PDB file of C-alpha atoms in Angstrom:
ATOM      1  CA  MET A   1       0.000   0.000   0.000  1.00  0.00           C
ATOM      2  CA  ARG A   2       1.299   3.482  -0.883  1.00  0.00           C
ATOM      3  CA  ARG A   3       2.508   5.416   2.140  1.00  0.00           C
ATOM      4  CA  LEU A   4       0.695   8.659   2.852  1.00  0.00           C
ATOM      5  CA  HIS A   5       2.780  11.818   3.030  1.00  0.00           C
ATOM      6  CA  SER A   6       3.486  12.843   6.588  1.00  0.00           C
ATOM      7  CA  VAL A   7       1.831  15.999   7.840  1.00  0.00           C
ATOM      8  CA  ARG A   8       2.383  18.273  10.776  1.00  0.00           C
ATOM      9  CA  ASN A   9       0.246  17.915  13.884  1.00  0.00           C
ATOM     10  CA  VAL A  10      -2.922  19.890  13.261  1.00  0.00           C
ATOM     11  CA  CYS A  11      -4.996  18.574  16.184  1.00  0.00           C
ATOM     12  CA  PRO A  12      -7.454  21.140  17.535  1.00  0.00           C
ATOM     13  CA  PRO A  13      -7.582  21.757  21.289  1.00  0.00           C
ATOM     14  CA  ARG A  14      -8.954  18.756  23.176  1.00  0.00           C
ATOM     15  CA  ALA A  15     -11.942  20.743  24.403  1.00  0.00           C
ATOM     16  CA  VAL A  16     -13.396  20.950  20.890  1.00  0.00           C
ATOM     17  CA  PHE A  17     -14.247  17.250  20.879  1.00  0.00           C
ATOM     18  CA  GLY A  18     -16.362  17.572  23.984  1.00  0.00           C
ATOM     19  CA  SER A  19     -17.774  20.992  23.284  1.00  0.00           C
ATOM     20  CA  ALA A  20     -21.391  22.025  23.419  1.00  0.00           C
ATOM     21  CA  GLU A  21     -21.314  22.406  19.634  1.00  0.00           C
ATOM     22  CA  LEU A  22     -20.204  18.872  18.800  1.00  0.00           C
ATOM     23  CA  GLY A  23     -21.496  17.449  22.022  1.00  0.00           C
ATOM     24  CA  PRO A  24     -21.506  13.700  21.311  1.00  0.00           C
ATOM     25  CA  GLY A  25     -17.846  13.250  22.268  1.00  0.00           C
ATOM     26  CA  PRO A  26     -16.808  10.156  20.213  1.00  0.00           C
ATOM     27  CA  LEU A  27     -15.596  10.490  16.644  1.00  0.00           C
ATOM     28  CA  PRO A  28     -18.044   9.593  13.873  1.00  0.00           C
ATOM     29  CA  VAL A  29     -18.522   5.853  13.433  1.00  0.00           C
ATOM     30  CA  ALA A  30     -19.685   5.851   9.832  1.00  0.00           C
ATOM     31  CA  THR A  31     -21.044   2.443   9.018  1.00  0.00           C
ATOM     32  CA  TYR A  32     -23.916   0.416   7.626  1.00  0.00           C
ATOM     33  CA  SER A  33     -25.895  -2.012   9.715  1.00  0.00           C
ATOM     34  CA  VAL A  34     -28.849  -4.365   9.690  1.00  0.00           C
ATOM     35  CA  VAL A  35     -30.886  -5.439  12.722  1.00  0.00           C
ATOM     36  CA  ALA A  36     -33.504  -8.155  12.489  1.00  0.00           C
ATOM     37  CA  ARG A  37     -35.694 -10.759  14.135  1.00  0.00           C
ATOM     38  CA  ASP A  38     -36.019 -14.089  12.338  1.00  0.00           C
ATOM     39  CA  THR A  39     -39.725 -14.796  11.928  1.00  0.00           C
ATOM     40  CA  GLU A  40     -39.259 -18.580  12.042  1.00  0.00           C
ATOM     41  CA  THR A  41     -36.788 -19.049  14.897  1.00  0.00           C
ATOM     42  CA  GLY A  42     -37.314 -15.807  16.804  1.00  0.00           C
ATOM     43  CA  GLN A  43     -33.559 -15.257  16.824  1.00  0.00           C
ATOM     44  CA  LEU A  44     -32.381 -11.653  17.053  1.00  0.00           C
ATOM     45  CA  GLY A  45     -29.360 -10.367  15.189  1.00  0.00           C
ATOM     46  CA  VAL A  46     -27.316  -7.383  14.121  1.00  0.00           C
ATOM     47  CA  ALA A  47     -24.465  -7.076  11.622  1.00  0.00           C
ATOM     48  CA  VAL A  48     -22.284  -4.084  10.771  1.00  0.00           C
ATOM     49  CA  GLN A  49     -19.434  -3.080   8.484  1.00  0.00           C
ATOM     50  CA  SER A  50     -17.351   0.088   8.494  1.00  0.00           C
ATOM     51  CA  HIS A  51     -14.038   1.699   7.692  1.00  0.00           C
ATOM     52  CA  TYR A  52     -13.859   2.581  11.386  1.00  0.00           C
ATOM     53  CA  PHE A  53     -11.482   0.433  13.438  1.00  0.00           C
ATOM     54  CA  ALA A  54     -13.129  -2.346  15.477  1.00  0.00           C
ATOM     55  CA  VAL A  55     -16.714  -1.294  14.785  1.00  0.00           C
ATOM     56  CA  GLY A  56     -17.905  -4.455  16.518  1.00  0.00           C
ATOM     57  CA  SER A  57     -16.789  -3.104  19.882  1.00  0.00           C
ATOM     58  CA  VAL A  58     -18.950   0.019  19.483  1.00  0.00           C
ATOM     59  CA  SER A  59     -22.054  -0.369  17.325  1.00  0.00           C
ATOM     60  CA  PRO A  60     -23.744  -3.805  17.548  1.00  0.00           C
ATOM     61  CA  HIS A  61     -25.509  -5.061  20.674  1.00  0.00           C
ATOM     62  CA  ALA A  62     -27.994  -7.849  21.353  1.00  0.00           C
ATOM     63  CA  GLU A  63     -29.545  -9.705  24.273  1.00  0.00           C
ATOM     64  CA  ALA A  64     -31.404 -13.002  24.040  1.00  0.00           C
ATOM     65  CA  GLY A  65     -35.147 -12.644  24.507  1.00  0.00           C
ATOM     66  CA  VAL A  66     -34.884  -8.851  24.434  1.00  0.00           C
ATOM     67  CA  ALA A  67     -33.628  -7.116  21.286  1.00  0.00           C
ATOM     68  CA  ALA A  68     -30.871  -6.507  18.768  1.00  0.00           C
ATOM     69  CA  MET A  69     -29.624  -2.959  18.388  1.00  0.00           C
ATOM     70  CA  THR A  70     -27.076  -0.802  16.587  1.00  0.00           C
ATOM     71  CA  ILE A  71     -25.843   2.691  17.427  1.00  0.00           C
ATOM     72  CA  GLN A  72     -23.668   4.579  14.934  1.00  0.00           C
ATOM     73  CA  SER A  73     -22.663   7.961  13.514  1.00  0.00           C
ATOM     74  CA  PHE A  74     -21.503   9.717  16.707  1.00  0.00           C
ATOM     75  CA  ALA A  75     -21.926   6.385  18.438  1.00  0.00           C
ATOM     76  CA  LYS A  76     -23.001   6.408  22.054  1.00  0.00           C
ATOM     77  CA  PRO A  77     -22.812   2.835  23.426  1.00  0.00           C
ATOM     78  CA  ARG A  78     -24.907   3.908  26.408  1.00  0.00           C
ATOM     79  CA  TYR A  79     -27.836   3.920  23.948  1.00  0.00           C
ATOM     80  CA  ALA A  80     -27.566   0.139  23.859  1.00  0.00           C
ATOM     81  CA  VAL A  81     -27.235  -0.252  27.626  1.00  0.00           C
ATOM     82  CA  GLU A  82     -30.303   1.892  28.257  1.00  0.00           C
ATOM     83  CA  GLY A  83     -32.261   0.678  25.241  1.00  0.00           C
ATOM     84  CA  LEU A  84     -31.920  -2.983  26.139  1.00  0.00           C
ATOM     85  CA  ARG A  85     -32.816  -2.209  29.747  1.00  0.00           C
ATOM     86  CA  LEU A  86     -35.991  -0.379  28.719  1.00  0.00           C
ATOM     87  CA  ILE A  87     -37.110  -3.247  26.497  1.00  0.00           C
ATOM     88  CA  ARG A  88     -36.249  -5.795  29.172  1.00  0.00           C
ATOM     89  CA  GLU A  89     -38.547  -3.850  31.487  1.00  0.00           C
ATOM     90  CA  GLY A  90     -41.444  -3.911  29.023  1.00  0.00           C
ATOM     91  CA  ALA A  91     -40.938  -1.111  26.493  1.00  0.00           C
ATOM     92  CA  SER A  92     -41.356  -1.737  22.763  1.00  0.00           C
ATOM     93  CA  ALA A  93     -38.546  -1.004  20.325  1.00  0.00           C
ATOM     94  CA  GLN A  94     -40.178   2.276  19.333  1.00  0.00           C
ATOM     95  CA  GLU A  95     -40.853   3.320  22.926  1.00  0.00           C
ATOM     96  CA  ALA A  96     -37.248   2.602  23.871  1.00  0.00           C
ATOM     97  CA  LEU A  97     -35.762   4.537  20.961  1.00  0.00           C
ATOM     98  CA  THR A  98     -38.116   7.473  21.543  1.00  0.00           C
ATOM     99  CA  ALA A  99     -37.053   7.616  25.188  1.00  0.00           C
ATOM    100  CA  LEU A 100     -33.379   7.479  24.238  1.00  0.00           C
ATOM    101  CA  ARG A 101     -33.742  10.328  21.759  1.00  0.00           C
ATOM    102  CA  ARG A 102     -35.797  12.399  24.182  1.00  0.00           C
ATOM    103  CA  GLY A 103     -32.984  12.245  26.744  1.00  0.00           C
ATOM    104  CA  ASP A 104     -30.221  12.985  24.211  1.00  0.00           C
ATOM    105  CA  THR A 105     -29.460  16.623  23.398  1.00  0.00           C
ATOM    106  CA  HIS A 106     -27.432  15.460  20.380  1.00  0.00           C
ATOM    107  CA  ALA A 107     -29.835  12.877  18.932  1.00  0.00           C
ATOM    108  CA  GLU A 108     -29.652  14.437  15.475  1.00  0.00           C
ATOM    109  CA  TYR A 109     -25.987  13.460  15.214  1.00  0.00           C
ATOM    110  CA  ARG A 110     -26.796   9.815  15.773  1.00  0.00           C
ATOM    111  CA  GLN A 111     -28.235   6.882  13.887  1.00  0.00           C
ATOM    112  CA  SER A 112     -29.763   3.869  15.599  1.00  0.00           C
ATOM    113  CA  ALA A 113     -32.096   0.919  15.083  1.00  0.00           C
ATOM    114  CA  ILE A 114     -33.713  -1.700  17.299  1.00  0.00           C
ATOM    115  CA  ALA A 115     -35.485  -4.999  16.535  1.00  0.00           C
ATOM    116  CA  ASP A 116     -37.248  -6.405  19.580  1.00  0.00           C
ATOM    117  CA  THR A 117     -38.280  -9.941  20.457  1.00  0.00           C
ATOM    118  CA  LEU A 118     -41.931  -9.304  19.505  1.00  0.00           C
ATOM    119  CA  GLY A 119     -40.976  -8.273  15.976  1.00  0.00           C
ATOM    120  CA  GLY A 120     -41.194  -4.538  16.591  1.00  0.00           C
ATOM    121  CA  VAL A 121     -38.703  -2.329  14.769  1.00  0.00           C
ATOM    122  CA  ALA A 122     -37.612   1.244  15.390  1.00  0.00           C
ATOM    123  CA  VAL A 123     -35.022   3.240  13.440  1.00  0.00           C
ATOM    124  CA  HIS A 124     -33.788   6.830  13.434  1.00  0.00           C
ATOM    125  CA  THR A 125     -31.382   8.782  11.229  1.00  0.00           C
ATOM    126  CA  GLY A 126     -30.455  12.167  12.661  1.00  0.00           C
ATOM    127  CA  GLU A 127     -30.552  15.191  10.369  1.00  0.00           C
ATOM    128  CA  ARG A 128     -26.918  15.965  11.189  1.00  0.00           C
ATOM    129  CA  CYS A 129     -25.549  12.536  10.224  1.00  0.00           C
ATOM    130  CA  ILE A 130     -22.910  12.855   7.515  1.00  0.00           C
ATOM    131  CA  PRO A 131     -24.391  12.166   4.035  1.00  0.00           C
ATOM    132  CA  GLU A 132     -25.253   9.957   2.466  1.00  0.00           C
ATOM    133  CA  ALA A 133     -27.290   8.783   5.428  1.00  0.00           C
ATOM    134  CA  GLY A 134     -30.641   7.064   5.643  1.00  0.00           C
ATOM    135  CA  HIS A 135     -32.537   3.935   6.544  1.00  0.00           C
ATOM    136  CA  HIS A 136     -35.093   1.412   5.344  1.00  0.00           C
ATOM    137  CA  SER A 137     -37.306  -0.855   7.445  1.00  0.00           C
ATOM    138  CA  GLY A 138     -39.406  -3.899   6.658  1.00  0.00           C
ATOM    139  CA  ASP A 139     -41.127  -6.781   8.421  1.00  0.00           C
ATOM    140  CA  GLY A 140     -38.981  -7.383  11.500  1.00  0.00           C
ATOM    141  CA  TYR A 141     -35.841  -5.680  10.237  1.00  0.00           C
ATOM    142  CA  ALA A 142     -34.165  -2.329   9.566  1.00  0.00           C
ATOM    143  CA  CYS A 143     -31.157  -1.360   7.426  1.00  0.00           C
ATOM    144  CA  LEU A 144     -29.279   1.894   7.897  1.00  0.00           C
ATOM    145  CA  GLY A 145     -26.070   3.666   7.001  1.00  0.00           C
ATOM    146  CA  ASN A 146     -24.221   6.964   7.055  1.00  0.00           C
ATOM    147  CA  MET A 147     -21.235   8.409   5.194  1.00  0.00           C
ATOM    148  CA  LEU A 148     -22.129   6.032   2.353  1.00  0.00           C
ATOM    149  CA  LEU A 149     -21.064   6.448  -1.243  1.00  0.00           C
ATOM    150  CA  GLU A 150     -24.564   6.467  -2.736  1.00  0.00           C
ATOM    151  CA  VAL A 151     -28.135   7.291  -1.770  1.00  0.00           C
ATOM    152  CA  GLY A 152     -30.455   4.316  -1.295  1.00  0.00           C
ATOM    153  CA  ILE A 153     -27.870   1.713  -0.324  1.00  0.00           C
ATOM    154  CA  TRP A 154     -30.039   0.950   2.717  1.00  0.00           C
ATOM    155  CA  GLU A 155     -32.906  -0.044   0.411  1.00  0.00           C
ATOM    156  CA  ARG A 156     -30.662  -2.455  -1.481  1.00  0.00           C
ATOM    157  CA  MET A 157     -29.674  -3.954   1.865  1.00  0.00           C
ATOM    158  CA  GLY A 158     -33.324  -4.524   2.709  1.00  0.00           C
ATOM    159  CA  ALA A 159     -34.086  -6.138  -0.629  1.00  0.00           C
ATOM    160  CA  ALA A 160     -31.108  -8.462  -0.251  1.00  0.00           C
ATOM    161  CA  PHE A 161     -32.118  -9.415   3.282  1.00  0.00           C
ATOM    162  CA  GLU A 162     -35.675 -10.245   2.219  1.00  0.00           C
ATOM    163  CA  ALA A 163     -34.505 -12.321  -0.754  1.00  0.00           C
ATOM    164  CA  ALA A 164     -31.845 -14.287   1.128  1.00  0.00           C
ATOM    165  CA  ASP A 165     -32.286 -17.860   2.356  1.00  0.00           C
ATOM    166  CA  GLY A 166     -30.649 -19.692   5.221  1.00  0.00           C
ATOM    167  CA  GLU A 167     -29.968 -18.901   8.835  1.00  0.00           C
ATOM    168  CA  LEU A 168     -30.377 -15.393  10.212  1.00  0.00           C
ATOM    169  CA  VAL A 169     -26.617 -14.968  10.491  1.00  0.00           C
ATOM    170  CA  ASP A 170     -26.225 -15.679   6.774  1.00  0.00           C
ATOM    171  CA  ARG A 171     -29.020 -13.309   5.759  1.00  0.00           C
ATOM    172  CA  LEU A 172     -27.508 -10.502   7.824  1.00  0.00           C
ATOM    173  CA  ILE A 173     -24.181 -10.849   6.046  1.00  0.00           C
ATOM    174  CA  VAL A 174     -25.888 -11.021   2.642  1.00  0.00           C
ATOM    175  CA  SER A 175     -27.419  -7.644   3.472  1.00  0.00           C
ATOM    176  CA  LEU A 176     -23.976  -6.199   4.242  1.00  0.00           C
ATOM    177  CA  GLU A 177     -22.601  -7.649   1.023  1.00  0.00           C
ATOM    178  CA  ALA A 178     -25.339  -5.866  -0.912  1.00  0.00           C
ATOM    179  CA  ALA A 179     -24.275  -2.575   0.656  1.00  0.00           C
ATOM    180  CA  GLN A 180     -20.639  -3.231  -0.152  1.00  0.00           C
ATOM    181  CA  SER A 181     -21.471  -4.091  -3.760  1.00  0.00           C
ATOM    182  CA  ALA A 182     -23.365  -0.797  -4.071  1.00  0.00           C
ATOM    183  CA  GLY A 183     -20.408   1.238  -2.827  1.00  0.00           C
ATOM    184  CA  GLY A 184     -20.738   0.962   0.928  1.00  0.00           C
ATOM    185  CA  ASP A 185     -18.765   3.313   3.173  1.00  0.00           C
ATOM    186  CA  LEU A 186     -17.235   5.935   0.890  1.00  0.00           C
ATOM    187  CA  ARG A 187     -13.873   5.520   2.664  1.00  0.00           C
ATOM    188  CA  GLY A 188     -13.758   1.767   2.071  1.00  0.00           C
ATOM    189  CA  ARG A 189     -14.011  -1.071   4.565  1.00  0.00           C
ATOM    190  CA  ARG A 190     -11.829  -2.219   7.445  1.00  0.00           C
ATOM    191  CA  SER A 191     -13.980  -3.887  10.106  1.00  0.00           C
ATOM    192  CA  ALA A 192     -17.174  -5.906  10.482  1.00  0.00           C
ATOM    193  CA  ALA A 193     -19.110  -7.817  13.116  1.00  0.00           C
ATOM    194  CA  VAL A 194     -22.183  -9.970  13.645  1.00  0.00           C
ATOM    195  CA  ILE A 195     -24.145 -10.959  16.760  1.00  0.00           C
ATOM    196  CA  VAL A 196     -27.040 -13.437  16.817  1.00  0.00           C
ATOM    197  CA  VAL A 197     -28.842 -14.419  20.030  1.00  0.00           C
ATOM    198  CA  SER A 198     -31.619 -16.836  20.932  1.00  0.00           C
ATOM    199  CA  ALA A 199     -35.302 -15.965  20.958  1.00  0.00           C
ATOM    200  CA  GLU A 200     -35.526 -16.675  24.688  1.00  0.00           C
ATOM    201  CA  ALA A 201     -33.009 -16.112  27.451  1.00  0.00           C
ATOM    202  CA  SER A 202     -31.825 -19.137  29.414  1.00  0.00           C
ATOM    203  CA  GLY A 203     -29.290 -17.292  31.516  1.00  0.00           C
ATOM    204  CA  ASP A 204     -26.477 -19.358  29.994  1.00  0.00           C
ATOM    205  CA  PRO A 205     -24.372 -17.372  27.475  1.00  0.00           C
ATOM    206  CA  ALA A 206     -23.261 -20.622  25.849  1.00  0.00           C
ATOM    207  CA  ILE A 207     -26.885 -21.188  24.825  1.00  0.00           C
ATOM    208  CA  ASP A 208     -28.110 -17.630  24.436  1.00  0.00           C
ATOM    209  CA  VAL A 209     -25.319 -16.239  22.217  1.00  0.00           C
ATOM    210  CA  LEU A 210     -25.157 -18.161  18.942  1.00  0.00           C
ATOM    211  CA  PHE A 211     -22.706 -15.885  17.125  1.00  0.00           C
ATOM    212  CA  ASN A 212     -20.588 -13.011  18.405  1.00  0.00           C
ATOM    213  CA  LEU A 213     -17.835 -12.495  15.864  1.00  0.00           C
ATOM    214  CA  ARG A 214     -15.668  -9.492  15.021  1.00  0.00           C
ATOM    215  CA  VAL A 215     -13.161  -8.585  12.369  1.00  0.00           C
ATOM    216  CA  GLU A 216     -11.321  -5.631  13.869  1.00  0.00           C
ATOM    217  CA  ASP A 217      -9.104  -4.592  10.944  1.00  0.00           C
ATOM    218  CA  HIS A 218      -8.859  -6.395   7.607  1.00  0.00           C
ATOM    219  CA  GLU A 219      -8.645  -5.546   3.920  1.00  0.00           C
ATOM    220  CA  GLN A 220     -11.640  -7.802   3.215  1.00  0.00           C
ATOM    221  CA  PRO A 221     -13.645  -7.770   6.464  1.00  0.00           C
ATOM    222  CA  LEU A 222     -16.817  -9.391   5.100  1.00  0.00           C
ATOM    223  CA  GLN A 223     -14.858 -12.183   3.455  1.00  0.00           C
ATOM    224  CA  GLU A 224     -13.099 -12.790   6.762  1.00  0.00           C
ATOM    225  CA  LEU A 225     -16.357 -12.548   8.705  1.00  0.00           C
ATOM    226  CA  ASN A 226     -17.926 -15.157   6.438  1.00  0.00           C
ATOM    227  CA  ARG A 227     -14.973 -17.451   7.109  1.00  0.00           C
ATOM    228  CA  LEU A 228     -15.390 -17.006  10.848  1.00  0.00           C
ATOM    229  CA  VAL A 229     -19.138 -17.699  10.645  1.00  0.00           C
ATOM    230  CA  THR A 230     -18.468 -20.978   8.833  1.00  0.00           C
ATOM    231  CA  LEU A 231     -15.836 -21.894  11.407  1.00  0.00           C
ATOM    232  CA  LYS A 232     -18.213 -21.054  14.244  1.00  0.00           C
ATOM    233  CA  LYS A 233     -20.872 -23.301  12.717  1.00  0.00           C
ATOM    234  CA  ALA A 234     -18.292 -26.084  12.496  1.00  0.00           C
ATOM    235  CA  PHE A 235     -17.414 -25.635  16.157  1.00  0.00           C
ATOM    236  CA  HIS A 236     -21.102 -25.758  17.057  1.00  0.00           C
ATOM    237  CA  HIS A 237     -21.107 -29.279  15.615  1.00  0.00           C
ATOM    238  CA  ASN A 238     -17.803 -30.030  17.344  1.00  0.00           C
ATOM    239  CA  SER A 239     -19.262 -28.987  20.703  1.00  0.00           C
ATOM    240  CA  ARG A 240     -22.278 -31.221  20.197  1.00  0.00           C
ATOM    241  CA  GLY A 241     -19.931 -34.058  19.280  1.00  0.00           C
ATOM    242  CA  ASP A 242     -17.968 -33.443  22.458  1.00  0.00           C
ATOM    243  CA  HIS A 243     -21.197 -33.641  24.475  1.00  0.00           C
ATOM    244  CA  HIS A 244     -22.191 -36.945  22.866  1.00  0.00           C
ATOM    245  CA  LEU A 245     -18.717 -38.422  23.323  1.00  0.00           C
ATOM    246  CA  ARG A 246     -18.593 -37.568  27.030  1.00  0.00           C
ATOM    247  CA  ASN A 247     -22.024 -39.147  27.463  1.00  0.00           C
ATOM    248  CA  GLY A 248     -21.160 -42.368  25.682  1.00  0.00           C
ATOM    249  CA  ASP A 249     -23.104 -41.855  22.434  1.00  0.00           C
ATOM    250  CA  VAL A 250     -20.116 -42.490  20.190  1.00  0.00           C
ATOM    251  CA  HIS A 251     -21.964 -42.752  16.890  1.00  0.00           C
ATOM    252  CA  ALA A 252     -23.816 -39.469  17.436  1.00  0.00           C
ATOM    253  CA  ALA A 253     -20.473 -37.906  18.333  1.00  0.00           C
ATOM    254  CA  LEU A 254     -18.883 -39.248  15.173  1.00  0.00           C
ATOM    255  CA  CYS A 255     -21.670 -37.770  13.053  1.00  0.00           C
ATOM    256  CA  GLU A 256     -21.225 -34.321  14.618  1.00  0.00           C
ATOM    257  CA  PHE A 257     -17.422 -34.370  14.413  1.00  0.00           C
ATOM    258  CA  SER A 258     -17.565 -35.470  10.774  1.00  0.00           C
ATOM    259  CA  THR A 259     -19.959 -32.638   9.929  1.00  0.00           C
ATOM    260  CA  ALA A 260     -17.609 -30.185  11.608  1.00  0.00           C
ATOM    261  CA  VAL A 261     -14.646 -31.358   9.550  1.00  0.00           C
ATOM    262  CA  SER A 262     -16.655 -31.221   6.325  1.00  0.00           C
ATOM    263  CA  MET A 263     -17.233 -27.519   6.996  1.00  0.00           C
ATOM    264  CA  ALA A 264     -13.630 -26.674   7.926  1.00  0.00           C
ATOM    265  CA  PRO A 265     -11.387 -29.508   6.685  1.00  0.00           C
ATOM    266  CA  ALA A 266      -8.144 -27.606   7.223  1.00  0.00           C
ATOM    267  CA  HIS A 267      -8.709 -27.012  10.930  1.00  0.00           C
ATOM    268  CA  GLU A 268      -6.514 -29.479  12.839  1.00  0.00           C
ATOM    269  CA  GLU A 269      -8.503 -29.225  16.081  1.00  0.00           C
ATOM    270  CA  LEU A 270     -11.624 -30.476  14.329  1.00  0.00           C
ATOM    271  CA  VAL A 271      -9.736 -33.253  12.542  1.00  0.00           C
ATOM    272  CA  PHE A 272      -8.241 -34.439  15.834  1.00  0.00           C
ATOM    273  CA  TRP A 273     -11.602 -34.939  17.542  1.00  0.00           C
ATOM    274  CA  GLN A 274     -13.077 -36.596  14.471  1.00  0.00           C
ATOM    275  CA  ALA A 275     -10.184 -39.061  14.524  1.00  0.00           C
ATOM    276  CA  VAL A 276     -10.707 -39.731  18.238  1.00  0.00           C
ATOM    277  CA  ALA A 277     -14.391 -40.458  17.676  1.00  0.00           C
ATOM    278  CA  MET A 278     -13.616 -42.679  14.683  1.00  0.00           C
ATOM    279  CA  ALA A 279     -11.150 -44.760  16.701  1.00  0.00           C
ATOM    280  CA  ILE A 280     -13.559 -45.191  19.607  1.00  0.00           C
ATOM    281  CA  ALA A 281     -16.419 -46.091  17.233  1.00  0.00           C
ATOM    282  CA  GLY A 282     -14.374 -48.984  15.869  1.00  0.00           C
ATOM    283  CA  PHE A 283     -12.980 -47.318  12.734  1.00  0.00           C
ATOM    284  CA  GLU A 284      -9.383 -47.441  13.932  1.00  0.00           C
ATOM    285  CA  LYS A 285      -7.869 -48.168  10.510  1.00  0.00           C
ATOM    286  CA  GLU A 286      -9.723 -45.208   8.989  1.00  0.00           C
ATOM    287  CA  ALA A 287      -8.600 -42.980  11.884  1.00  0.00           C
ATOM    288  CA  GLU A 288      -4.909 -43.912  11.718  1.00  0.00           C
ATOM    289  CA  PRO A 289      -4.062 -41.818   8.597  1.00  0.00           C
ATOM    290  CA  LEU A 290      -5.648 -38.772  10.224  1.00  0.00           C
ATOM    291  CA  PHE A 291      -3.635 -39.274  13.388  1.00  0.00           C
ATOM    292  CA  ARG A 292      -0.417 -39.840  11.443  1.00  0.00           C
ATOM    293  CA  GLU A 293      -0.900 -36.604   9.516  1.00  0.00           C
ATOM    294  CA  LEU A 294      -1.536 -34.712  12.731  1.00  0.00           C
ATOM    295  CA  PHE A 295       1.427 -36.301  14.490  1.00  0.00           C
ATOM    296  CA  ASP A 296       3.671 -35.456  11.535  1.00  0.00           C
ATOM    297  CA  ALA A 297       2.504 -31.841  11.663  1.00  0.00           C
ATOM    298  CA  SER A 298       3.266 -31.472  15.366  1.00  0.00           C
ATOM    299  CA  ARG A 299       4.370 -33.801  18.138  1.00  0.00           C
ATOM    300  CA  ASN A 300       1.948 -31.930  20.408  1.00  0.00           C
ATOM    301  CA  TRP A 301      -1.018 -33.656  18.742  1.00  0.00           C
ATOM    302  CA  ARG A 302       0.475 -36.997  19.767  1.00  0.00           C
ATOM    303  CA  LEU A 303       1.041 -35.666  23.251  1.00  0.00           C
ATOM    304  CA  LEU A 304      -2.614 -34.603  23.403  1.00  0.00           C
ATOM    305  CA  ALA A 305      -3.737 -38.042  22.164  1.00  0.00           C
ATOM    306  CA  GLU A 306      -1.676 -39.690  24.898  1.00  0.00           C
ATOM    307  CA  ARG A 307      -3.190 -37.435  27.540  1.00  0.00           C
ATOM    308  CA  VAL A 308      -6.728 -37.991  26.266  1.00  0.00           C
ATOM    309  CA  ALA A 309      -6.144 -41.749  26.333  1.00  0.00           C
ATOM    310  CA  ARG A 310      -5.065 -41.557  29.987  1.00  0.00           C
ATOM    311  CA  SER A 311      -7.844 -39.182  31.059  1.00  0.00           C
ATOM    312  CA  ARG A 312     -11.388 -39.918  32.178  1.00  0.00           C
ATOM    313  CA  TYR A 313     -12.744 -37.977  29.211  1.00  0.00           C
ATOM    314  CA  LEU A 314     -13.339 -41.067  27.047  1.00  0.00           C
ATOM    315  CA  PRO A 315     -16.148 -43.573  27.611  1.00  0.00           C
ATOM    316  CA  GLU A 316     -15.346 -46.143  30.288  1.00  0.00           C
ATOM    317  CA  GLY A 317     -13.315 -49.080  28.997  1.00  0.00           C
ATOM    318  CA  SER A 318     -12.230 -47.410  25.761  1.00  0.00           C
ATOM    319  CA  HIS A 319      -8.701 -48.379  24.731  1.00  0.00           C
ATOM    320  CA  ALA A 320      -8.904 -47.512  21.038  1.00  0.00           C
ATOM    321  CA  LEU A 321      -6.385 -44.677  21.293  1.00  0.00           C
ATOM    322  CA  ASP A 322      -3.842 -46.986  22.888  1.00  0.00           C
ATOM    323  CA  SER A 323      -3.701 -49.178  19.769  1.00  0.00           C
ATOM    324  CA  VAL A 324      -3.559 -46.107  17.525  1.00  0.00           C
ATOM    325  CA  LEU A 325      -0.616 -44.729  19.476  1.00  0.00           C
ATOM    326  CA  GLU A 326       1.172 -48.082  19.342  1.00  0.00           C
ATOM    327  CA  SER A 327       0.813 -48.264  15.567  1.00  0.00           C
ATOM    328  CA  ALA A 328       1.839 -44.657  14.932  1.00  0.00           C
ATOM    329  CA  PRO A 329       5.425 -44.161  16.129  1.00  0.00           C
TER     330      PRO A 329
END
């Protein structure tokens, strides 16, 4: 990448960034987002992309059984804290956003959207958001953006979301891809994130949060985010396989581990647990080439196999790994 010419320090006095004129405090987080509730599963989700560094740590928020929300432009994360609290206490998406704006003397600098667990949607684009800025809402979703290259990108996002198939997480990213294809953030793209939570809260984050993935800084953030989503899906299957293996259902475990590897065949962690399940299920000869390849790649995989064989992790009476280790020097 071509180096930019150096320039002298032209920073204004610190007080300007917290002045009564600019008010909001944080720098502009120009981005495009989509918030939605899946009508079939009830899942809630939000996805964002921006040129701003680590947009996922600022804009997207979601809570199982409550709402998904994004706050951008002069982003004020407290919007999410208060908005989710209001909805948790019984407010609708629109009531929550109205209350947030009413208590914000700089609401016209900000852009925000909420999709609640009942399917309600609220969205606001402040008049002082940097053009091109706007939003589009539909049945259970809203798309919005500011500092975009072209007018109407938010409508293309909505059309793409409505036309997309698959899980909510996939449809959210399709919506972002539509924005990117139409020009997206006029500065380019550097970061992206997606959060998807369950329709109802169980109190267990392992169950409630299905996806919470961020790409903090990358030349192709959506491409990388898609890769991470696929990997997360693979590890969902891996986790289910782990559960089945610890509870003695070896064949169910093998099915889950195999599915995981089919989704991310280059990931050694997934291959290792598939091989373990294969050996325990009686497919030792089929597992041996996988183990050999892993052992050749790193002696630590053999060390892990030895430790697993000696642990109480495997079903009682299983000695399949012992024979594998004996045959693979």
